[in-house]
PDB file of C-alpha atoms in Angstrom:
ATOM      1  CA  UNK J   1     157.008-114.138 -40.179  1.00 63.00           C
ATOM      2  CA  UNK J   2     155.844-110.551 -39.653  1.00 75.00           C
ATOM      3  CA  UNK J   3     152.110-110.221 -40.354  1.00 77.00           C
ATOM      4  CA  UNK J   4     149.578-107.416 -40.098  1.00 78.00           C
ATOM      5  CA  UNK J   5     148.084-109.227 -37.131  1.00 81.00           C
ATOM      6  CA  UNK J   6     151.251-109.263 -35.057  1.00 83.00           C
ATOM      7  CA  UNK J   7     151.959-105.648 -35.982  1.00 86.00           C
ATOM      8  CA  UNK J   8     148.551-104.741 -34.499  1.00 81.00           C
ATOM      9  CA  UNK J   9     149.387-106.850 -31.432  1.00 83.00           C
ATOM     10  CA  UNK J  10     152.729-105.039 -31.085  1.00 84.00           C
ATOM     11  CA  UNK J  11     150.854-101.717 -31.302  1.00 79.00           C
ATOM     12  CA  UNK J  12     148.468-102.766 -28.536  1.00 82.00           C
ATOM     13  CA  UNK J  13     151.405-103.837 -26.353  1.00 81.00           C
ATOM     14  CA  UNK J  14     153.104-100.526 -27.018  1.00 81.00           C
ATOM     15  CA  UNK J  15     150.016 -98.596 -25.878  1.00 78.00           C
ATOM     16  CA  UNK J  16     149.671-100.441 -22.560  1.00 75.00           C
ATOM     17  CA  UNK J  17     150.335 -98.013 -19.762  1.00 62.00           C
ATOM     18  CA  UNK J  18     151.008 -95.173 -22.182  1.00 61.00           C
ATOM     19  CA  UNK J  19     149.467 -91.710 -21.963  1.00 62.00           C
ATOM     20  CA  UNK J  20     147.660 -90.225 -24.952  1.00 66.00           C
ATOM     21  CA  UNK J  21     150.506 -88.029 -26.171  1.00 74.00           C
ATOM     22  CA  UNK J  22     150.134 -86.074 -29.417  1.00 72.00           C
ATOM     23  CA  UNK J  23     152.458 -88.369 -31.367  1.00 76.00           C
ATOM     24  CA  UNK J  24     150.459 -91.423 -30.241  1.00 79.00           C
ATOM     25  CA  UNK J  25     147.131 -89.785 -31.181  1.00 75.00           C
ATOM     26  CA  UNK J  26     148.486 -88.758 -34.563  1.00 75.00           C
ATOM     27  CA  UNK J  27     149.540 -92.312 -35.348  1.00 82.00           C
ATOM     28  CA  UNK J  28     146.307 -93.794 -33.988  1.00 77.00           C
ATOM     29  CA  UNK J  29     144.108 -91.476 -36.059  1.00 75.00           C
ATOM     30  CA  UNK J  30     145.138 -93.284 -39.253  1.00 82.00           C
ATOM     31  CA  UNK J  31     146.059 -96.549 -37.559  1.00 81.00           C
ATOM     32  CA  UNK J  32     145.116 -98.969 -40.343  1.00 81.00           C
ATOM     33  CA  UNK J  33     146.943 -96.960 -43.001  1.00 86.00           C
ATOM     34  CA  UNK J  34     150.008 -96.611 -40.788  1.00 87.00           C
ATOM     35  CA  UNK J  35     150.161-100.287 -39.870  1.00 86.00           C
ATOM     36  CA  UNK J  36     149.524-101.382 -43.465  1.00 89.00           C
ATOM     37  CA  UNK J  37     152.265 -99.083 -44.764  1.00 92.00           C
ATOM     38  CA  UNK J  38     154.662-100.378 -42.111  1.00 91.00           C
ATOM     39  CA  UNK J  39     153.822-103.942 -43.129  1.00 90.00           C
ATOM     40  CA  UNK J  40     154.459-103.164 -46.807  1.00 92.00           C
ATOM     41  CA  UNK J  41     157.791-101.513 -45.983  1.00 91.00           C
ATOM     42  CA  UNK J  42     158.854-104.607 -44.035  1.00 91.00           C
ATOM     43  CA  UNK J  43     157.608-106.986 -46.717  1.00 90.00           C
ATOM     44  CA  UNK J  44     159.403-105.084 -49.504  1.00 90.00           C
ATOM     45  CA  UNK J  45     162.459-104.443 -47.329  1.00 92.00           C
ATOM     46  CA  UNK J  46     162.122-100.710 -47.832  1.00 94.00           C
ATOM     47  CA  UNK J  47     161.724-100.083 -44.101  1.00 94.00           C
ATOM     48  CA  UNK J  48     164.402 -97.843 -42.627  1.00 95.00           C
ATOM     49  CA  UNK J  49     164.712 -96.919 -38.979  1.00 95.00           C
ATOM     50  CA  UNK J  50     164.053 -93.218 -38.403  1.00 94.00           C
ATOM     51  CA  UNK J  51     166.347 -90.801 -36.603  1.00 95.00           C
ATOM     52  CA  UNK J  52     166.148 -90.488 -32.836  1.00 94.00           C
ATOM     53  CA  UNK J  53     165.052 -87.576 -30.684  1.00 93.00           C
ATOM     54  CA  UNK J  54     167.571 -87.153 -27.879  1.00 93.00           C
ATOM     55  CA  UNK J  55     167.207 -85.592 -24.436  1.00 92.00           C
ATOM     56  CA  UNK J  56     168.682 -85.884 -20.942  1.00 92.00           C
ATOM     57  CA  UNK J  57     167.139 -87.158 -17.712  1.00 88.00           C
ATOM     58  CA  UNK J  58     168.528 -87.273 -14.185  1.00 81.00           C
ATOM     59  CA  UNK J  59     167.871 -90.686 -12.600  1.00 72.00           C
ATOM     60  CA  UNK J  60     169.810 -90.022 -10.322  1.00 71.00           C
ATOM     61  CA  UNK J  61     172.813 -89.422 -12.575  1.00 79.00           C
ATOM     62  CA  UNK J  62     172.383 -87.663 -15.911  1.00 86.00           C
ATOM     63  CA  UNK J  63     171.521 -90.088 -18.718  1.00 90.00           C
ATOM     64  CA  UNK J  64     171.362 -89.380 -22.447  1.00 92.00           C
ATOM     65  CA  UNK J  65     168.114 -90.875 -23.780  1.00 92.00           C
ATOM     66  CA  UNK J  66     167.346 -91.480 -27.453  1.00 94.00           C
ATOM     67  CA  UNK J  67     163.660 -91.765 -28.332  1.00 93.00           C
ATOM     68  CA  UNK J  68     162.564 -93.532 -31.516  1.00 93.00           C
ATOM     69  CA  UNK J  69     159.480 -92.678 -33.568  1.00 92.00           C
ATOM     70  CA  UNK J  70     156.263 -94.634 -32.928  1.00 90.00           C
ATOM     71  CA  UNK J  71     156.540 -96.853 -36.012  1.00 93.00           C
ATOM     72  CA  UNK J  72     160.030 -97.872 -34.922  1.00 94.00           C
ATOM     73  CA  UNK J  73     158.900 -98.530 -31.355  1.00 93.00           C
ATOM     74  CA  UNK J  74     156.217-100.890 -32.672  1.00 91.00           C
ATOM     75  CA  UNK J  75     158.982-102.834 -34.418  1.00 94.00           C
ATOM     76  CA  UNK J  76     161.029-102.761 -31.206  1.00 95.00           C
ATOM     77  CA  UNK J  77     158.163-104.444 -29.336  1.00 92.00           C
ATOM     78  CA  UNK J  78     157.817-107.047 -32.045  1.00 93.00           C
ATOM     79  CA  UNK J  79     161.538-107.855 -32.083  1.00 95.00           C
ATOM     80  CA  UNK J  80     161.812-107.823 -28.283  1.00 94.00           C
ATOM     81  CA  UNK J  81     159.090-110.463 -28.003  1.00 92.00           C
ATOM     82  CA  UNK J  82     160.828-112.531 -30.676  1.00 93.00           C
ATOM     83  CA  UNK J  83     164.199-112.298 -28.905  1.00 95.00           C
ATOM     84  CA  UNK J  84     162.659-113.108 -25.547  1.00 94.00           C
ATOM     85  CA  UNK J  85     161.146-116.344 -26.864  1.00 93.00           C
ATOM     86  CA  UNK J  86     164.518-117.501 -28.183  1.00 95.00           C
ATOM     87  CA  UNK J  87     166.946-116.332 -25.527  1.00 96.00           C
ATOM     88  CA  UNK J  88     165.278-116.258 -22.121  1.00 95.00           C
ATOM     89  CA  UNK J  89     165.434-120.025 -21.708  1.00 95.00           C
ATOM     90  CA  UNK J  90     169.163-120.153 -22.477  1.00 96.00           C
ATOM     91  CA  UNK J  91     170.265-117.339 -20.158  1.00 97.00           C
ATOM     92  CA  UNK J  92     171.900-118.277 -16.858  1.00 97.00           C
ATOM     93  CA  UNK J  93     169.461-118.285 -13.957  1.00 97.00           C
ATOM     94  CA  UNK J  94     171.155-115.426 -12.092  1.00 97.00           C
ATOM     95  CA  UNK J  95     170.796-112.762 -14.767  1.00 97.00           C
ATOM     96  CA  UNK J  96     168.049-110.458 -13.466  1.00 97.00           C
ATOM     97  CA  UNK J  97     167.617-107.445 -15.748  1.00 96.00           C
ATOM     98  CA  UNK J  98     164.687-107.136 -18.180  1.00 92.00           C
ATOM     99  CA  UNK J  99     163.449-110.706 -17.736  1.00 93.00           C
ATOM    100  CA  UNK J 100     160.066-112.125 -16.812  1.00 91.00           C
ATOM    101  CA  UNK J 101     159.761-112.887 -13.089  1.00 92.00           C
ATOM    102  CA  UNK J 102     163.178-111.348 -12.344  1.00 95.00           C
ATOM    103  CA  UNK J 103     164.064-107.731 -11.505  1.00 94.00           C
ATOM    104  CA  UNK J 104     165.954-105.829  -8.815  1.00 94.00           C
ATOM    105  CA  UNK J 105     164.155-107.219  -5.770  1.00 94.00           C
ATOM    106  CA  UNK J 106     164.550-110.818  -6.935  1.00 96.00           C
ATOM    107  CA  UNK J 107     168.259-110.124  -7.475  1.00 97.00           C
ATOM    108  CA  UNK J 108     168.666-108.655  -3.974  1.00 96.00           C
ATOM    109  CA  UNK J 109     166.777-111.604  -2.442  1.00 95.00           C
ATOM    110  CA  UNK J 110     169.031-114.006  -4.312  1.00 97.00           C
ATOM    111  CA  UNK J 111     172.105-112.169  -3.024  1.00 97.00           C
ATOM    112  CA  UNK J 112     170.807-112.618   0.518  1.00 96.00           C
ATOM    113  CA  UNK J 113     170.310-116.363  -0.108  1.00 97.00           C
ATOM    114  CA  UNK J 114     173.849-116.665  -1.452  1.00 97.00           C
ATOM    115  CA  UNK J 115     175.191-114.694   1.524  1.00 97.00           C
ATOM    116  CA  UNK J 116     173.554-117.049   4.001  1.00 96.00           C
ATOM    117  CA  UNK J 117     174.980-120.079   2.194  1.00 97.00           C
ATOM    118  CA  UNK J 118     178.482-118.621   1.864  1.00 96.00           C
ATOM    119  CA  UNK J 119     178.526-117.475   5.510  1.00 96.00           C
ATOM    120  CA  UNK J 120     176.985-120.744   6.778  1.00 95.00           C
ATOM    121  CA  UNK J 121     174.006-118.855   8.199  1.00 95.00           C
ATOM    122  CA  UNK J 122     176.054-115.837   9.322  1.00 94.00           C
ATOM    123  CA  UNK J 123     178.590-117.884  11.272  1.00 94.00           C
ATOM    124  CA  UNK J 124     181.634-116.961   9.172  1.00 95.00           C
ATOM    125  CA  UNK J 125     182.656-113.913   7.155  1.00 96.00           C
ATOM    126  CA  UNK J 126     183.399-113.836   3.409  1.00 97.00           C
ATOM    127  CA  UNK J 127     184.255-111.359   0.647  1.00 98.00           C
ATOM    128  CA  UNK J 128     182.133-109.825  -2.070  1.00 98.00           C
ATOM    129  CA  UNK J 129     183.604-108.601  -5.362  1.00 98.00           C
ATOM    130  CA  UNK J 130     181.396-106.034  -7.069  1.00 98.00           C
ATOM    131  CA  UNK J 131     182.176-104.819 -10.607  1.00 97.00           C
ATOM    132  CA  UNK J 132     180.738-102.472 -13.206  1.00 96.00           C
ATOM    133  CA  UNK J 133     181.408-102.462 -16.965  1.00 97.00           C
ATOM    134  CA  UNK J 134     182.669 -99.083 -18.137  1.00 96.00           C
ATOM    135  CA  UNK J 135     180.280 -97.177 -20.461  1.00 95.00           C
ATOM    136  CA  UNK J 136     178.563-100.413 -21.387  1.00 97.00           C
ATOM    137  CA  UNK J 137     175.721 -99.168 -23.616  1.00 97.00           C
ATOM    138  CA  UNK J 138     178.054 -96.815 -25.500  1.00 96.00           C
ATOM    139  CA  UNK J 139     180.634 -99.581 -25.983  1.00 97.00           C
ATOM    140  CA  UNK J 140     178.602-102.481 -27.405  1.00 98.00           C
ATOM    141  CA  UNK J 141     180.276-103.467 -30.682  1.00 98.00           C
ATOM    142  CA  UNK J 142     177.723-103.799 -33.503  1.00 98.00           C
ATOM    143  CA  UNK J 143     179.637-106.455 -35.435  1.00 98.00           C
ATOM    144  CA  UNK J 144     180.165-108.643 -32.380  1.00 98.00           C
ATOM    145  CA  UNK J 145     176.497-108.319 -31.351  1.00 98.00           C
ATOM    146  CA  UNK J 146     175.299-109.268 -34.842  1.00 98.00           C
ATOM    147  CA  UNK J 147     177.618-112.301 -34.940  1.00 98.00           C
ATOM    148  CA  UNK J 148     176.312-113.453 -31.552  1.00 98.00           C
ATOM    149  CA  UNK J 149     172.719-113.098 -32.802  1.00 98.00           C
ATOM    150  CA  UNK J 150     173.490-115.109 -35.961  1.00 97.00           C
ATOM    151  CA  UNK J 151     174.308-118.148 -33.836  1.00 97.00           C
ATOM    152  CA  UNK J 152     170.663-118.524 -32.813  1.00 96.00           C
ATOM    153  CA  UNK J 153     168.654-116.567 -35.398  1.00 95.00           C
ATOM    154  CA  UNK J 154     168.527-118.232 -38.817  1.00 93.00           C
ATOM    155  CA  UNK J 155     165.649-116.240 -40.323  1.00 91.00           C
ATOM    156  CA  UNK J 156     167.335-113.884 -42.833  1.00 93.00           C
ATOM    157  CA  UNK J 157     164.433-111.405 -42.814  1.00 92.00           C
ATOM    158  CA  UNK J 158     164.519-111.085 -39.034  1.00 94.00           C
ATOM    159  CA  UNK J 159     168.307-110.711 -39.081  1.00 95.00           C
ATOM    160  CA  UNK J 160     167.967-107.950 -41.692  1.00 95.00           C
ATOM    161  CA  UNK J 161     165.464-106.135 -39.474  1.00 95.00           C
ATOM    162  CA  UNK J 162     167.504-106.559 -36.285  1.00 96.00           C
ATOM    163  CA  UNK J 163     170.667-105.411 -38.064  1.00 97.00           C
ATOM    164  CA  UNK J 164     168.821-102.263 -39.160  1.00 96.00           C
ATOM    165  CA  UNK J 165     167.840-101.513 -35.562  1.00 97.00           C
ATOM    166  CA  UNK J 166     171.402-102.064 -34.323  1.00 97.00           C
ATOM    167  CA  UNK J 167     172.934 -99.932 -37.102  1.00 97.00           C
ATOM    168  CA  UNK J 168     170.386 -97.143 -36.535  1.00 96.00           C
ATOM    169  CA  UNK J 169     172.467 -95.788 -33.654  1.00 95.00           C
ATOM    170  CA  UNK J 170     176.162 -95.022 -33.532  1.00 92.00           C
ATOM    171  CA  UNK J 171     178.008 -93.619 -30.565  1.00 87.00           C
ATOM    172  CA  UNK J 172     181.296 -94.030 -32.401  1.00 85.00           C
ATOM    173  CA  UNK J 173     182.810 -96.436 -34.960  1.00 88.00           C
ATOM    174  CA  UNK J 174     179.859 -98.866 -35.142  1.00 93.00           C
ATOM    175  CA  UNK J 175     179.479 -98.993 -31.388  1.00 97.00           C
ATOM    176  CA  UNK J 176     176.677 -98.273 -28.970  1.00 96.00           C
ATOM    177  CA  UNK J 177     173.046 -99.159 -28.341  1.00 97.00           C
ATOM    178  CA  UNK J 178     170.673 -96.361 -27.286  1.00 96.00           C
ATOM    179  CA  UNK J 179     169.216 -95.901 -23.840  1.00 94.00           C
ATOM    180  CA  UNK J 180     165.504 -95.636 -24.538  1.00 89.00           C
ATOM    181  CA  UNK J 181     165.028 -98.542 -26.951  1.00 93.00           C
ATOM    182  CA  UNK J 182     163.219-101.587 -25.573  1.00 93.00           C
ATOM    183  CA  UNK J 183     165.442-103.697 -27.818  1.00 96.00           C
ATOM    184  CA  UNK J 184     168.570-102.319 -26.145  1.00 97.00           C
ATOM    185  CA  UNK J 185     167.686-104.086 -22.890  1.00 95.00           C
ATOM    186  CA  UNK J 186     167.397-107.408 -24.719  1.00 97.00           C
ATOM    187  CA  UNK J 187     170.560-106.790 -26.737  1.00 98.00           C
ATOM    188  CA  UNK J 188     172.368-106.041 -23.462  1.00 98.00           C
ATOM    189  CA  UNK J 189     171.356-109.406 -21.987  1.00 97.00           C
ATOM    190  CA  UNK J 190     172.312-111.268 -25.162  1.00 98.00           C
ATOM    191  CA  UNK J 191     175.700-109.519 -25.332  1.00 98.00           C
ATOM    192  CA  UNK J 192     176.497-110.028 -21.649  1.00 98.00           C
ATOM    193  CA  UNK J 193     175.277-113.615 -21.687  1.00 98.00           C
ATOM    194  CA  UNK J 194     178.758-114.286 -23.076  1.00 98.00           C
ATOM    195  CA  UNK J 195     180.368-113.176 -19.817  1.00 98.00           C
ATOM    196  CA  UNK J 196     177.685-114.986 -17.801  1.00 98.00           C
ATOM    197  CA  UNK J 197     178.538-118.278 -19.532  1.00 98.00           C
ATOM    198  CA  UNK J 198     182.260-117.665 -19.130  1.00 98.00           C
ATOM    199  CA  UNK J 199     181.965-116.990 -15.388  1.00 98.00           C
ATOM    200  CA  UNK J 200     179.475-119.770 -14.629  1.00 98.00           C
ATOM    201  CA  UNK J 201     180.548-122.534 -17.027  1.00 97.00           C
ATOM    202  CA  UNK J 202     184.250-121.900 -17.678  1.00 97.00           C
ATOM    203  CA  UNK J 203     185.372-120.431 -14.364  1.00 98.00           C
ATOM    204  CA  UNK J 204     182.795-122.489 -12.395  1.00 97.00           C
ATOM    205  CA  UNK J 205     181.891-119.549 -10.156  1.00 98.00           C
ATOM    206  CA  UNK J 206     179.058-120.615  -7.865  1.00 97.00           C
ATOM    207  CA  UNK J 207     177.843-117.364  -6.311  1.00 98.00           C
ATOM    208  CA  UNK J 208     177.455-114.893  -9.180  1.00 98.00           C
ATOM    209  CA  UNK J 209     174.623-112.405  -9.868  1.00 98.00           C
ATOM    210  CA  UNK J 210     174.365-109.913 -12.720  1.00 98.00           C
ATOM    211  CA  UNK J 211     171.937-107.030 -13.264  1.00 97.00           C
ATOM    212  CA  UNK J 212     172.607-105.260 -16.595  1.00 95.00           C
ATOM    213  CA  UNK J 213     176.280-104.190 -16.418  1.00 96.00           C
ATOM    214  CA  UNK J 214     176.714-104.664 -12.637  1.00 96.00           C
ATOM    215  CA  UNK J 215     177.652-108.002 -11.122  1.00 98.00           C
ATOM    216  CA  UNK J 216     178.710-109.460  -7.791  1.00 98.00           C
ATOM    217  CA  UNK J 217     180.694-112.592  -6.900  1.00 98.00           C
ATOM    218  CA  UNK J 218     180.943-114.067  -3.395  1.00 98.00           C
ATOM    219  CA  UNK J 219     183.788-116.169  -2.023  1.00 97.00           C
ATOM    220  CA  UNK J 220     185.601-116.673   1.285  1.00 97.00           C
ATOM    221  CA  UNK J 221     189.004-116.425  -0.466  1.00 97.00           C
ATOM    222  CA  UNK J 222     189.992-112.795  -1.126  1.00 97.00           C
ATOM    223  CA  UNK J 223     192.982-113.737  -3.297  1.00 97.00           C
ATOM    224  CA  UNK J 224     190.763-115.905  -5.504  1.00 98.00           C
ATOM    225  CA  UNK J 225     188.456-112.942  -6.125  1.00 98.00           C
ATOM    226  CA  UNK J 226     191.372-110.614  -6.819  1.00 97.00           C
ATOM    227  CA  UNK J 227     192.658-113.034  -9.471  1.00 97.00           C
ATOM    228  CA  UNK J 228     189.221-113.164 -11.062  1.00 98.00           C
ATOM    229  CA  UNK J 229     189.345-109.419 -11.790  1.00 98.00           C
ATOM    230  CA  UNK J 230     192.086-109.743 -14.428  1.00 97.00           C
ATOM    231  CA  UNK J 231     190.655-112.975 -15.818  1.00 98.00           C
ATOM    232  CA  UNK J 232     187.218-111.448 -16.354  1.00 98.00           C
ATOM    233  CA  UNK J 233     188.623-108.157 -17.642  1.00 98.00           C
ATOM    234  CA  UNK J 234     190.796-109.970 -20.196  1.00 98.00           C
ATOM    235  CA  UNK J 235     187.785-111.925 -21.438  1.00 98.00           C
ATOM    236  CA  UNK J 236     185.701-108.752 -21.747  1.00 98.00           C
ATOM    237  CA  UNK J 237     188.417-106.982 -23.724  1.00 98.00           C
ATOM    238  CA  UNK J 238     189.304-109.863 -26.037  1.00 98.00           C
ATOM    239  CA  UNK J 239     185.810-111.218 -26.740  1.00 98.00           C
ATOM    240  CA  UNK J 240     183.434-108.264 -26.329  1.00 98.00           C
ATOM    241  CA  UNK J 241     185.628-105.146 -26.582  1.00 98.00           C
ATOM    242  CA  UNK J 242     184.487-104.075 -23.126  1.00 98.00           C
ATOM    243  CA  UNK J 243     186.349-103.482 -19.888  1.00 97.00           C
ATOM    244  CA  UNK J 244     185.661-103.169 -16.204  1.00 98.00           C
ATOM    245  CA  UNK J 245     185.395 -99.680 -14.771  1.00 97.00           C
ATOM    246  CA  UNK J 246     188.639 -99.364 -12.744  1.00 96.00           C
ATOM    247  CA  UNK J 247     187.009 -97.021 -10.201  1.00 95.00           C
ATOM    248  CA  UNK J 248     184.044 -99.329  -9.601  1.00 96.00           C
ATOM    249  CA  UNK J 249     185.809-102.548  -8.678  1.00 97.00           C
ATOM    250  CA  UNK J 250     184.919-102.954  -5.007  1.00 97.00           C
ATOM    251  CA  UNK J 251     185.951-105.653  -2.550  1.00 97.00           C
ATOM    252  CA  UNK J 252     184.142-105.762   0.798  1.00 95.00           C
ATOM    253  CA  UNK J 253     183.625-108.122   3.689  1.00 97.00           C
ATOM    254  CA  UNK J 254     180.109-109.355   4.288  1.00 96.00           C
ATOM    255  CA  UNK J 255     179.948-107.765   7.741  1.00 95.00           C
ATOM    256  CA  UNK J 256     180.809-104.375   6.168  1.00 95.00           C
ATOM    257  CA  UNK J 257     177.684-104.579   4.008  1.00 95.00           C
ATOM    258  CA  UNK J 258     177.214-105.444   0.334  1.00 95.00           C
ATOM    259  CA  UNK J 259     175.895-102.445  -1.610  1.00 95.00           C
ATOM    260  CA  UNK J 260     173.837-103.717  -4.568  1.00 95.00           C
ATOM    261  CA  UNK J 261     170.897-102.265  -6.545  1.00 92.00           C
ATOM    262  CA  UNK J 262     170.013 -99.593  -3.987  1.00 89.00           C
ATOM    263  CA  UNK J 263     170.177-101.825  -0.892  1.00 90.00           C
ATOM    264  CA  UNK J 264     172.935-102.797   1.531  1.00 93.00           C
ATOM    265  CA  UNK J 265     172.946-106.466   2.585  1.00 93.00           C
ATOM    266  CA  UNK J 266     174.300-107.113   6.104  1.00 93.00           C
ATOM    267  CA  UNK J 267     174.429-110.374   8.116  1.00 93.00           C
ATOM    268  CA  UNK J 268     171.176-109.842  10.013  1.00 89.00           C
ATOM    269  CA  UNK J 269     169.343-107.149   8.114  1.00 88.00           C
ATOM    270  CA  UNK J 270     168.964-105.202   4.875  1.00 87.00           C
ATOM    271  CA  UNK J 271     168.924-101.401   4.676  1.00 87.00           C
ATOM    272  CA  UNK J 272     168.455 -98.776   2.023  1.00 85.00           C
ATOM    273  CA  UNK J 273     171.583 -97.277   0.471  1.00 83.00           C
ATOM    274  CA  UNK J 274     172.346 -93.861   2.022  1.00 80.00           C
ATOM    275  CA  UNK J 275     172.286 -92.047  -1.355  1.00 81.00           C
ATOM    276  CA  UNK J 276     168.928 -93.609  -2.183  1.00 76.00           C
ATOM    277  CA  UNK J 277     167.554 -92.564   1.201  1.00 75.00           C
ATOM    278  CA  UNK J 278     168.672 -88.938   0.765  1.00 77.00           C
ATOM    279  CA  UNK J 279     167.220 -88.772  -2.740  1.00 75.00           C
ATOM    280  CA  UNK J 280     163.948 -90.216  -1.468  1.00 70.00           C
ATOM    281  CA  UNK J 281     163.540 -87.543   1.206  1.00 69.00           C
ATOM    282  CA  UNK J 282     164.470 -84.828  -1.275  1.00 72.00           C
ATOM    283  CA  UNK J 283     161.876 -85.853  -3.881  1.00 72.00           C
ATOM    284  CA  UNK J 284     159.025 -87.142  -1.707  1.00 71.00           C
ATOM    285  CA  UNK J 285     155.497 -86.082  -2.720  1.00 71.00           C
ATOM    286  CA  UNK J 286     151.977 -87.515  -2.770  1.00 71.00           C
ATOM    287  CA  UNK J 287     152.461 -88.993  -6.255  1.00 74.00           C
ATOM    288  CA  UNK J 288     155.504 -91.131  -5.391  1.00 75.00           C
ATOM    289  CA  UNK J 289     154.797 -91.979  -1.737  1.00 69.00           C
ATOM    290  CA  UNK J 290     153.366 -95.441  -2.471  1.00 79.00           C
ATOM    291  CA  UNK J 291     156.260 -96.236  -4.793  1.00 77.00           C
ATOM    292  CA  UNK J 292     158.795 -95.294  -2.106  1.00 70.00           C
ATOM    293  CA  UNK J 293     156.910 -97.274   0.545  1.00 73.00           C
ATOM    294  CA  UNK J 294     157.103-100.248  -1.811  1.00 79.00           C
ATOM    295  CA  UNK J 295     160.888 -99.870  -2.044  1.00 75.00           C
ATOM    296  CA  UNK J 296     161.145 -99.720   1.748  1.00 74.00           C
ATOM    297  CA  UNK J 297     159.001-102.846   2.145  1.00 80.00           C
ATOM    298  CA  UNK J 298     161.937-104.866   0.794  1.00 80.00           C
ATOM    299  CA  UNK J 299     164.277-103.845   3.606  1.00 77.00           C
ATOM    300  CA  UNK J 300     164.241-102.837   7.281  1.00 73.00           C
ATOM    301  CA  UNK J 301     162.503 -99.590   6.435  1.00 68.00           C
ATOM    302  CA  UNK J 302     159.635 -99.303   8.926  1.00 63.00           C
ATOM    303  CA  UNK J 303     161.029 -96.197  10.655  1.00 72.00           C
ATOM    304  CA  UNK J 304     161.827 -94.547   7.328  1.00 69.00           C
ATOM    305  CA  UNK J 305     158.298 -95.261   6.090  1.00 72.00           C
ATOM    306  CA  UNK J 306     156.841 -93.501   9.114  1.00 73.00           C
ATOM    307  CA  UNK J 307     159.173 -90.527   8.615  1.00 71.00           C
ATOM    308  CA  UNK J 308     158.071 -90.184   4.991  1.00 66.00           C
ATOM    309  CA  UNK J 309     154.402 -90.353   5.973  1.00 70.00           C
ATOM    310  CA  UNK J 310     154.958 -87.653   8.616  1.00 71.00           C
ATOM    311  CA  UNK J 311     156.529 -85.332   6.041  1.00 68.00           C
ATOM    312  CA  UNK J 312     153.363 -85.500   3.947  1.00 66.00           C
TER     313      UNK J 312
END
């Protein structure tokens, strides 16, 4: 049940780490009135998600971001917490995006563990299949996502609210979830949990890791991995109306290096991806130095760290 108390809690969570922008100050000035009105709109089912403000960022490729109004972002926090409590425990272990105690570095460490097991501690070579889902966020089917959510969520009021958030954005023909919504990250995991279960439980793939719409599979048999491509693609198309990006299906030997989440995993060391390294040197300044040094601490980056420090 949505109460005034948990709306205030959602507001506090929203503010954590946020700067005092004008829109935040404006909302906070009449906080009680705003929260009470939001509660009444939810209670009476008169709440409607507002339009988005859109803009582009380069990170490193150009991304189209859609920013919701503050009242909607409070609801996003509330719903995200609700979804997390239901779904996190049923996700496969090796899904690493937008989950507590997961993240990119945990995913890369897990890939290294899998590599050591598959290579018998670097004694034999193996293959890595790396895939990317084409235009994933733009391609999420609203009807399929809502049907998946109905399997676990029985509260009609919550379903009404979640449906409103999903329907608030359309890339085309009831498809798409916006980059910029906190809920979109959770919806992505719920949607792609279908492929996780298919790969792990139906296909019985042992060494599989997914981070958002990127995933890797390790095996010593190249032909086995090649056959998996069509099997997985057919499942994506038939069940989720998605498909693999044909230009981002990559097969590599372990000793050639596995490029994943900004790092390249090799038998005896881990290095930073070349593109990431170049971007780092191009954008280095006093404000991001510690962040970059943190990235380098997760690989063999001692020399690079010293080079960055010399530049500044």
